[in-house]
């Protein structure tokens, strides 16, 4: 479903053609005009066949009538220009998750732009500096807008992509459906706010339930996993396959086998795998999600055709070229504490909201139950909790003092994981979202090199709305 990027506009094509034609007769100067790829995304209510017939179609909010929305794609160094039209009955914006782009294009209402009102549109234009797998989603009423299906994938191709037979995207999501296959309209569910977030009862890959993934023996697939769920932490087992992880959150790593044999992927995170399909022709195997170990979920069947792709698997993949991310200097870095607290079964007795200290019961009445360093987030344009000097190295010391997991996301930057008590193999990885399980501690470092006001929040979207968010200012 994700094979065709939107065609670039005819005018652009002609321009690109003209540039190419002109350059053919000139010595190479390296001054080829930057290619601009144009897309138009219309956000509006729609319907998709989520559950199999005889179930009816499911009412969703969709981008260009699709869930996931269209795949946006460019090469590293090319410019994307995306017109986002709001066909919803509420304001929206579009955020380009994981892209280190200019603050004004980050898509956070009030903080970086006015919300896009119903019937209006906004044009985003940016040049992603990093190759890799990213995604886009609105940043207004996010738990509901993402929960109803507004999101899509954005791929920035490497100048020299790795040799694979197929490049495939799996967008993972879960849906809370009633028995008429309609989305349960309880986005204000208190239990979701105070506990694990909005979990679904129906798990999908590219909005399909447990369908077949057809492959050939010894075919090499690049599988880009994107977790678009509000709260579910996917924990995938590939059974008899031995995938290589080649990137986390878009950033290349030396090809490694998944830690503990499972690919764990928190909300908003991406994992790029290279998998050699080593099963025999005519056989099948399964990909299982063991997020609830008592109730493993058959995510997809891998079905081998009769003809092999080749007789023996290819040699181990090479490491992808790194992206131009500044290396922090942990010795010179300023350290900041990030204490995550609140929720059910926690010990947050009081916290600061709008400059006032309030007790937990009072906070809960206002729909708030989470805090970062004892401060409750309440709107996107709140005063910054952290201010960093442009260019300085920063260390964040996370402590999850709550009984629930928190995938913490910083906009506009990638950080290097220095240490992680719950995921020790992550030391050295570059990520934009780090998952902290209950009780986990992690240290991350980055160069605060992207000026502006940036959101810093939990990507369990009900947690973010209920207070686990802050603003980071880089000046
Ligand atoms: Cu994908 Cu502010 O988040
Ligand atoms: Cu959280």
Coordinates of C-alpha atoms and ligand atoms in Angstrom, one line a residue:
X1 CA 0.0 0.0 0.0
X2 CA 3.0 2.2 0.4
X3 CA 4.8 1.8 -2.8
X4 CA 4.0 5.0 -4.6
X5 CA 5.0 8.4 -3.3
X6 CA 2.7 11.1 -4.6
X7 CA 3.8 12.2 -8.0
X8 CA 5.7 15.4 -7.9
X9 CA 3.9 18.2 -9.6
X10 CA 4.2 18.6 -13.3
X11 CA 5.6 22.0 -13.1
X12 CA 8.3 20.8 -10.7
X13 CA 9.1 17.9 -12.9
X14 CA 9.5 20.2 -15.9
X15 CA 11.8 22.5 -13.8
X16 CA 13.8 19.5 -12.7
X17 CA 14.0 18.3 -16.3
X18 CA 15.1 21.8 -17.4
X19 CA 17.8 21.8 -14.8
X20 CA 19.0 18.4 -15.7
X21 CA 19.0 19.3 -19.4
X22 CA 21.0 22.5 -18.7
X23 CA 23.4 20.7 -16.5
X24 CA 24.1 18.0 -19.1
X25 CA 25.9 20.4 -21.3
X26 CA 27.8 22.2 -18.4
X27 CA 30.6 21.0 -16.3
X28 CA 29.4 19.6 -13.0
X29 CA 29.4 22.5 -10.5
X30 CA 27.5 20.9 -7.6
X31 CA 25.0 23.7 -8.0
X32 CA 22.1 21.7 -9.3
X33 CA 19.0 23.5 -8.1
X34 CA 17.6 21.7 -5.1
X35 CA 14.7 19.4 -5.9
X36 CA 11.4 20.3 -4.3
X37 CA 8.9 17.5 -3.7
X38 CA 5.4 18.8 -3.5
X39 CA 2.6 17.0 -1.6
X40 CA -0.8 17.9 -0.5
X41 CA -2.3 16.3 2.6
X42 CA -6.0 16.7 3.3
X43 CA -7.1 15.7 6.8
X44 CA -10.8 14.7 6.9
X45 CA -13.2 12.1 8.2
X46 CA -13.3 9.0 6.1
X47 CA -13.9 5.2 6.2
X48 CA -11.5 2.3 5.9
X49 CA -12.1 -1.5 5.9
X50 CA -10.3 -2.2 9.0
X51 CA -12.0 -5.3 10.3
X52 CA -12.7 -8.0 7.6
X53 CA -16.2 -8.2 6.1
X54 CA -18.9 -8.8 7.1
X55 CA -17.9 -6.0 9.5
X56 CA -18.7 -2.6 8.1
X57 CA -16.1 0.0 7.4
X58 CA -14.6 1.9 10.3
X59 CA -15.2 5.6 10.6
X60 CA -11.7 7.2 10.9
X61 CA -10.0 10.5 10.4
X62 CA -7.7 10.0 7.4
X63 CA -5.1 11.8 5.4
X64 CA -6.1 11.8 1.7
X65 CA -8.7 9.2 2.6
X66 CA -6.0 6.7 3.7
X67 CA -4.7 5.4 7.0
X68 CA -1.7 5.5 7.1
X69 CA -1.7 8.7 5.0
X70 CA 0.4 8.8 1.9
X71 CA 4.1 8.0 2.1
X72 CA 6.2 11.1 1.8
X73 CA 9.5 10.5 0.4
X74 CA 12.6 12.5 -0.7
X75 CA 16.3 12.0 -0.9
X76 CA 18.6 13.4 1.7
X77 CA 19.2 17.1 0.7
X78 CA 16.0 17.5 -1.2
X79 CA 13.2 19.8 0.0
X80 CA 9.7 18.8 0.9
X81 CA 6.8 21.2 0.5
X82 CA 3.6 19.9 2.0
X83 CA 0.3 21.8 1.9
X84 CA -1.8 20.6 4.8
X85 CA -5.5 21.2 4.5
X86 CA -7.8 20.9 7.4
X87 CA -11.1 19.2 6.5
X88 CA -11.8 18.4 10.2
X89 CA -14.2 20.2 12.4
X90 CA -11.4 21.1 14.9
X91 CA -8.1 22.8 14.5
X92 CA -5.0 20.8 13.6
X93 CA -1.3 21.1 12.6
X94 CA 1.3 18.7 11.3
X95 CA 4.4 17.6 13.1
X96 CA 7.3 15.9 11.4
X97 CA 8.4 13.5 14.1
X98 CA 12.2 13.1 14.4
X99 CA 13.2 15.6 11.7
X100 CA 15.7 18.1 12.8
X101 CA 14.2 21.0 10.9
X102 CA 13.6 24.7 11.5
X103 CA 11.4 25.5 14.5
X104 CA 8.8 27.4 12.4
X105 CA 8.1 24.1 10.5
X106 CA 7.8 21.9 13.6
X107 CA 4.0 22.0 13.6
X108 CA 3.3 22.7 17.3
X109 CA 0.2 24.9 17.7
X110 CA 0.8 28.2 19.5
X111 CA 4.4 27.4 20.1
X112 CA 5.7 27.3 16.5
X113 CA 2.6 28.3 14.4
X114 CA -1.0 29.2 14.8
X115 CA -3.3 26.2 14.6
X116 CA -4.7 25.4 11.2
X117 CA -8.4 26.1 11.5
X118 CA -11.1 24.1 9.8
X119 CA -11.2 24.9 6.1
X120 CA -7.7 26.5 6.2
X121 CA -4.4 25.2 5.1
X122 CA -0.7 25.7 6.0
X123 CA 2.3 25.1 3.8
X124 CA 5.3 23.4 5.4
X125 CA 8.6 23.6 3.6
X126 CA 11.8 22.0 4.9
X127 CA 14.9 20.1 3.9
X128 CA 15.4 17.1 6.2
X129 CA 19.1 16.9 7.1
X130 CA 19.1 13.2 8.0
X131 CA 18.2 10.1 6.0
X132 CA 16.0 7.5 7.6
X133 CA 12.5 6.6 8.6
X134 CA 10.3 9.3 10.2
X135 CA 6.7 9.9 10.5
X136 CA 4.2 12.7 10.6
X137 CA 1.1 13.4 12.8
X138 CA -1.0 16.3 14.0
X139 CA 0.0 18.0 17.3
X140 CA -3.5 19.3 18.3
X141 CA -5.7 17.2 20.4
X142 CA -3.1 14.6 19.6
X143 CA -4.5 11.6 21.4
X144 CA -7.7 11.8 19.5
X145 CA -6.4 12.9 16.1
X146 CA -3.7 10.2 16.0
X147 CA -6.0 7.7 17.7
X148 CA -8.5 8.2 14.9
X149 CA -5.9 7.6 12.2
X150 CA -4.2 10.8 11.3
X151 CA -0.6 9.9 10.6
X152 CA 1.8 8.8 7.9
X153 CA 5.4 7.9 7.2
X154 CA 8.1 10.1 5.8
X155 CA 11.2 8.4 4.3
X156 CA 14.4 10.3 3.6
X157 CA 16.4 8.1 1.3
X158 CA 20.2 7.7 1.7
X159 CA 22.3 8.9 -1.2
X160 CA 23.3 5.2 -1.4
X161 CA 20.5 3.0 0.0
X162 CA 21.5 -0.5 1.0
X163 CA 21.1 -3.3 -1.4
X164 CA 17.8 -5.0 -0.7
X165 CA 15.2 -6.7 -2.8
X166 CA 12.4 -4.8 -1.3
X167 CA 11.9 -1.7 0.9
X168 CA 8.8 -2.2 3.0
X169 CA 7.0 -0.1 5.6
X170 CA 4.9 -1.6 8.4
X171 CA 3.0 1.0 10.4
X172 CA 2.0 -0.6 13.7
X173 CA -1.1 0.6 15.5
X174 CA -3.8 -0.6 17.8
X175 CA -7.5 0.4 17.7
X176 CA -10.2 0.4 20.4
X177 CA -13.2 -0.9 18.4
X178 CA -16.7 -1.7 19.5
X179 CA -18.5 -4.8 18.1
X180 CA -19.7 -2.9 15.1
X181 CA -16.0 -2.2 14.3
X182 CA -16.3 1.5 15.2
X183 CA -13.8 3.5 17.2
X184 CA -14.9 3.7 20.8
X185 CA -15.4 7.3 21.5
X186 CA -13.9 7.6 24.9
X187 CA -10.9 9.8 24.3
X188 CA -11.6 11.3 27.8
X189 CA -11.3 7.9 29.6
X190 CA -9.7 8.7 33.0
X191 CA -8.2 5.3 33.3
X192 CA -6.2 5.8 30.1
X193 CA -4.9 9.2 31.4
X194 CA -3.8 7.8 34.7
X195 CA -2.5 4.4 33.7
X196 CA -1.0 2.9 30.5
X197 CA -2.6 5.3 28.0
X198 CA -5.2 4.4 25.4
X199 CA -4.6 0.8 24.4
X200 CA -6.6 -0.9 21.7
X201 CA -8.2 -4.3 21.3
X202 CA -7.3 -4.6 17.6
X203 CA -3.8 -4.6 16.3
X204 CA -3.0 -3.7 12.7
X205 CA -0.1 -3.4 10.3
X206 CA -0.8 -0.7 7.7
X207 CA -4.4 -0.8 8.9
X208 CA -4.8 -4.5 8.1
X209 CA -5.4 -7.2 10.7
X210 CA -3.2 -10.3 10.6
X211 CA -2.9 -10.6 6.9
X212 CA -0.2 -12.4 4.9
X213 CA 3.2 -10.9 4.0
X214 CA 4.3 -12.7 0.8
X215 CA 8.0 -13.2 0.4
X216 CA 10.5 -15.5 -1.5
X217 CA 13.1 -17.7 0.1
X218 CA 16.3 -15.7 0.8
X219 CA 14.8 -12.5 -0.3
X220 CA 16.3 -9.5 1.5
X221 CA 13.8 -7.1 2.8
X222 CA 14.4 -3.7 4.5
X223 CA 11.5 -3.5 6.9
X224 CA 10.8 -0.1 8.4
X225 CA 8.7 -0.4 11.5
X226 CA 6.9 2.7 12.7
X227 CA 4.9 2.6 15.9
X228 CA 1.9 5.0 15.4
X229 CA 0.0 3.6 18.4
X230 CA -1.1 6.0 21.2
X231 CA 0.3 3.8 23.9
X232 CA 1.2 0.2 22.9
X233 CA 4.8 -0.9 23.2
X234 CA 5.2 -3.5 20.4
X235 CA 7.5 -6.4 21.3
X236 CA 8.0 -8.4 18.1
X237 CA 9.3 -11.9 17.7
X238 CA 10.3 -13.0 14.3
X239 CA 10.4 -16.6 15.3
X240 CA 12.8 -18.5 13.0
X241 CA 14.1 -15.3 11.3
X242 CA 17.2 -13.5 12.4
X243 CA 16.7 -9.8 11.6
X244 CA 19.4 -7.2 11.7
X245 CA 18.6 -3.9 13.3
X246 CA 20.2 -1.2 11.1
X247 CA 18.7 2.0 12.4
X248 CA 16.7 3.3 15.4
X249 CA 14.6 6.4 15.1
X250 CA 16.1 6.9 11.6
X251 CA 19.7 6.9 12.8
X252 CA 22.0 4.1 11.6
X253 CA 23.7 1.6 13.9
X254 CA 26.2 -1.1 13.2
X255 CA 23.9 -4.0 12.1
X256 CA 23.0 -5.8 15.3
X257 CA 20.7 -8.6 16.4
X258 CA 17.7 -7.5 18.4
X259 CA 18.4 -7.5 22.1
X260 CA 16.9 -10.6 23.7
X261 CA 15.6 -11.7 20.4
X262 CA 12.7 -9.3 20.4
X263 CA 12.3 -6.0 18.6
X264 CA 10.8 -3.6 21.2
X265 CA 9.4 -0.4 19.8
X266 CA 7.7 2.2 22.0
X267 CA 5.1 4.7 20.7
X268 CA 6.6 7.0 18.1
X269 CA 9.8 5.0 17.8
X270 CA 11.0 3.5 14.5
X271 CA 13.2 0.5 13.9
X272 CA 14.7 -0.3 10.5
X273 CA 15.4 -4.0 10.0
X274 CA 17.1 -5.9 7.3
X275 CA 15.7 -9.4 7.1
X276 CA 16.8 -12.3 5.0
X277 CA 13.8 -14.5 4.5
X278 CA 15.5 -17.8 5.2
X279 CA 12.4 -20.1 5.2
X280 CA 11.9 -22.8 2.6
X281 CA 9.8 -22.2 -0.5
X282 CA 6.1 -23.0 0.2
X283 CA 6.3 -22.6 4.0
X284 CA 4.9 -20.0 6.3
X285 CA 5.9 -18.5 9.7
X286 CA 4.6 -15.8 11.9
X287 CA 5.5 -12.5 13.4
X288 CA 4.1 -12.3 17.0
X289 CA 3.6 -9.3 19.3
X290 CA 4.3 -10.3 22.9
X291 CA 3.4 -7.0 24.4
X292 CA 1.0 -8.9 26.7
X293 CA 3.0 -12.1 27.3
X294 CA -0.2 -13.9 28.4
X295 CA -1.9 -13.0 25.2
X296 CA 0.6 -13.1 22.3
X297 CA -0.8 -11.5 19.2
X298 CA -0.3 -12.9 15.7
X299 CA 0.6 -9.8 13.9
X300 CA 1.3 -11.2 10.4
X301 CA 2.0 -14.4 8.6
X302 CA 5.1 -14.6 6.4
X303 CA 4.2 -16.7 3.4
X304 CA 6.9 -18.1 1.1
X305 CA 6.2 -18.4 -2.6
X306 CA 7.4 -21.5 -4.5
X307 CA 10.2 -19.7 -6.3
X308 CA 13.2 -18.7 -4.2
X309 CA 14.7 -15.3 -4.7
X310 CA 18.2 -16.9 -4.5
X311 CA 19.6 -20.1 -3.3
X312 CA 21.6 -18.9 -0.3
X313 CA 21.1 -15.7 1.8
X314 CA 23.2 -12.6 1.1
X315 CA 26.2 -11.7 3.3
X316 CA 25.7 -9.5 6.4
X317 CA 24.5 -6.0 5.5
X318 CA 26.9 -3.1 5.8
X319 CA 26.4 -0.2 8.2
X320 CA 24.4 2.7 6.7
X321 CA 26.3 6.0 6.5
X322 CA 25.8 8.2 9.6
X323 CA 23.8 11.4 9.5
X324 CA 25.4 14.8 10.2
X325 CA 24.5 15.0 13.9
X326 CA 26.8 17.0 16.2
X327 CA 28.5 14.8 18.8
X328 CA 27.9 16.1 22.3
X329 CA 30.8 16.5 24.7
X330 CA 29.5 14.8 27.9
X331 CA 32.5 16.2 30.0
X332 CA 31.7 19.8 29.1
X333 CA 27.9 19.2 29.3
X334 CA 25.5 20.8 31.6
X335 CA 23.4 18.1 33.4
X336 CA 19.7 18.4 34.0
X337 CA 17.4 16.1 36.0
X338 CA 14.2 14.9 34.4
X339 CA 12.1 13.3 37.0
X340 CA 9.0 11.6 35.7
X341 CA 6.2 11.2 38.2
X342 CA 2.5 10.8 38.7
X343 CA -0.3 8.5 37.6
X344 CA -2.1 5.8 39.4
X345 CA 0.0 3.8 42.0
X346 CA 2.6 6.7 42.0
X347 CA 3.6 8.9 44.9
X348 CA 3.1 12.3 43.3
X349 CA 1.2 14.2 46.2
X350 CA 1.3 17.7 44.7
X351 CA 2.8 19.5 41.7
X352 CA 3.0 22.9 40.2
X353 CA 0.4 23.9 37.6
X354 CA 0.4 27.4 36.1
X355 CA 2.8 28.6 38.8
X356 CA 0.6 27.3 41.7
X357 CA 1.1 24.2 43.8
X358 CA -1.9 21.9 43.7
X359 CA -2.6 18.6 45.4
X360 CA -3.1 15.5 43.4
X361 CA -6.9 15.4 43.9
X362 CA -7.2 18.9 42.7
X363 CA -5.0 18.2 39.7
X364 CA -7.0 15.1 38.8
X365 CA -10.2 17.3 38.7
X366 CA -8.4 19.4 36.1
X367 CA -7.5 16.3 34.1
X368 CA -3.9 16.5 35.1
X369 CA -1.9 13.7 36.8
X370 CA 1.7 13.7 35.5
X371 CA 4.6 16.0 36.1
X372 CA 8.2 16.5 34.9
X373 CA 10.3 17.7 37.8
X374 CA 7.1 18.4 39.7
X375 CA 5.8 20.7 37.0
X376 CA 2.6 19.9 35.1
X377 CA 2.5 20.7 31.4
X378 CA -0.7 22.5 30.5
X379 CA -0.4 24.1 27.1
X380 CA 2.0 24.0 24.1
X381 CA 3.1 27.6 24.6
X382 CA 3.8 27.4 28.4
X383 CA 7.0 29.0 29.6
X384 CA 10.1 26.9 29.1
X385 CA 11.1 24.5 31.8
X386 CA 14.6 24.1 30.3
X387 CA 16.7 26.7 28.6
X388 CA 19.9 25.7 26.8
X389 CA 22.5 27.9 25.0
X390 CA 22.7 27.2 21.3
X391 CA 25.6 24.9 20.6
X392 CA 26.1 23.7 24.2
X393 CA 26.2 20.0 25.1
X394 CA 23.4 18.9 27.5
X395 CA 23.0 15.8 29.5
X396 CA 19.4 14.8 30.6
X397 CA 19.2 12.4 33.5
X398 CA 15.9 10.7 33.4
X399 CA 14.3 8.9 36.3
X400 CA 11.0 7.3 35.9
X401 CA 9.5 7.4 39.4
X402 CA 6.1 6.3 38.3
X403 CA 4.6 2.8 37.8
X404 CA 4.1 3.3 34.1
X405 CA 6.3 3.4 31.0
X406 CA 7.1 6.7 29.3
X407 CA 8.5 7.1 25.8
X408 CA 10.1 10.6 26.1
X409 CA 10.4 12.6 22.9
X410 CA 12.3 15.8 22.3
X411 CA 11.5 17.8 19.2
X412 CA 14.1 19.1 16.8
X413 CA 17.0 17.0 18.1
X414 CA 18.3 13.5 18.4
X415 CA 20.1 12.6 21.6
X416 CA 22.7 10.0 22.3
X417 CA 21.8 7.4 24.9
X418 CA 24.8 7.3 27.3
X419 CA 23.3 4.7 29.6
X420 CA 19.9 3.1 30.2
X421 CA 19.2 0.9 33.2
X422 CA 16.3 -0.9 31.5
X423 CA 17.7 -1.2 28.0
X424 CA 21.5 -1.5 28.4
X425 CA 22.1 -2.3 24.7
X426 CA 20.8 1.2 23.8
X427 CA 24.0 2.9 25.1
X428 CA 25.5 4.7 22.1
X429 CA 22.3 4.9 20.1
X430 CA 21.0 8.1 18.7
X431 CA 17.2 8.4 19.3
X432 CA 14.5 11.0 19.3
X433 CA 12.3 9.0 21.7
X434 CA 13.6 7.0 24.6
X435 CA 11.4 4.5 26.4
X436 CA 11.6 4.5 30.1
X437 CA 10.0 1.6 31.8
X438 CA 8.8 1.9 35.4
X439 CA 11.8 2.6 37.7
X440 CA 14.2 3.0 34.7
X441 CA 17.0 5.6 34.7
X442 CA 18.7 6.8 31.6
X443 CA 21.2 9.4 30.6
X444 CA 21.1 11.0 27.2
X445 CA 23.3 13.8 25.7
X446 CA 22.9 16.1 22.8
X447 CA 24.1 19.3 21.3
X448 CA 21.4 21.9 21.6
X449 CA 22.0 23.2 18.2
X450 CA 18.6 23.8 16.8
X451 CA 17.3 27.2 18.0
X452 CA 13.7 27.7 19.1
X453 CA 11.1 26.5 21.5
X454 CA 10.6 22.7 21.4
X455 CA 8.2 20.3 22.9
X456 CA 9.5 17.7 25.2
X457 CA 6.9 15.2 26.2
X458 CA 5.8 11.6 26.7
X459 CA 4.5 10.0 23.5
X460 CA 1.9 8.0 25.4
X461 CA -0.4 10.7 24.1
X462 CA -2.9 10.7 27.0
X463 CA 0.1 11.2 29.4
X464 CA 1.3 14.2 27.4
X465 CA -2.2 15.7 27.6
X466 CA -2.5 15.0 31.3
X467 CA 0.7 16.9 32.1
X468 CA 3.8 15.0 31.0
X469 CA 5.0 17.7 28.7
X470 CA 7.4 20.6 28.9
X471 CA 9.0 23.2 26.7
X472 CA 12.7 23.3 26.0
X473 CA 14.2 26.6 24.7
X474 CA 17.4 26.7 22.7
X475 CA 18.7 30.3 22.4
Ligands
LIG1 CU1 5.6 12.6 17.7 CU2 5.5 16.0 19.9 O1 5.5 14.3 18.8
LIG2 CU1 4.1 8.7 29.7

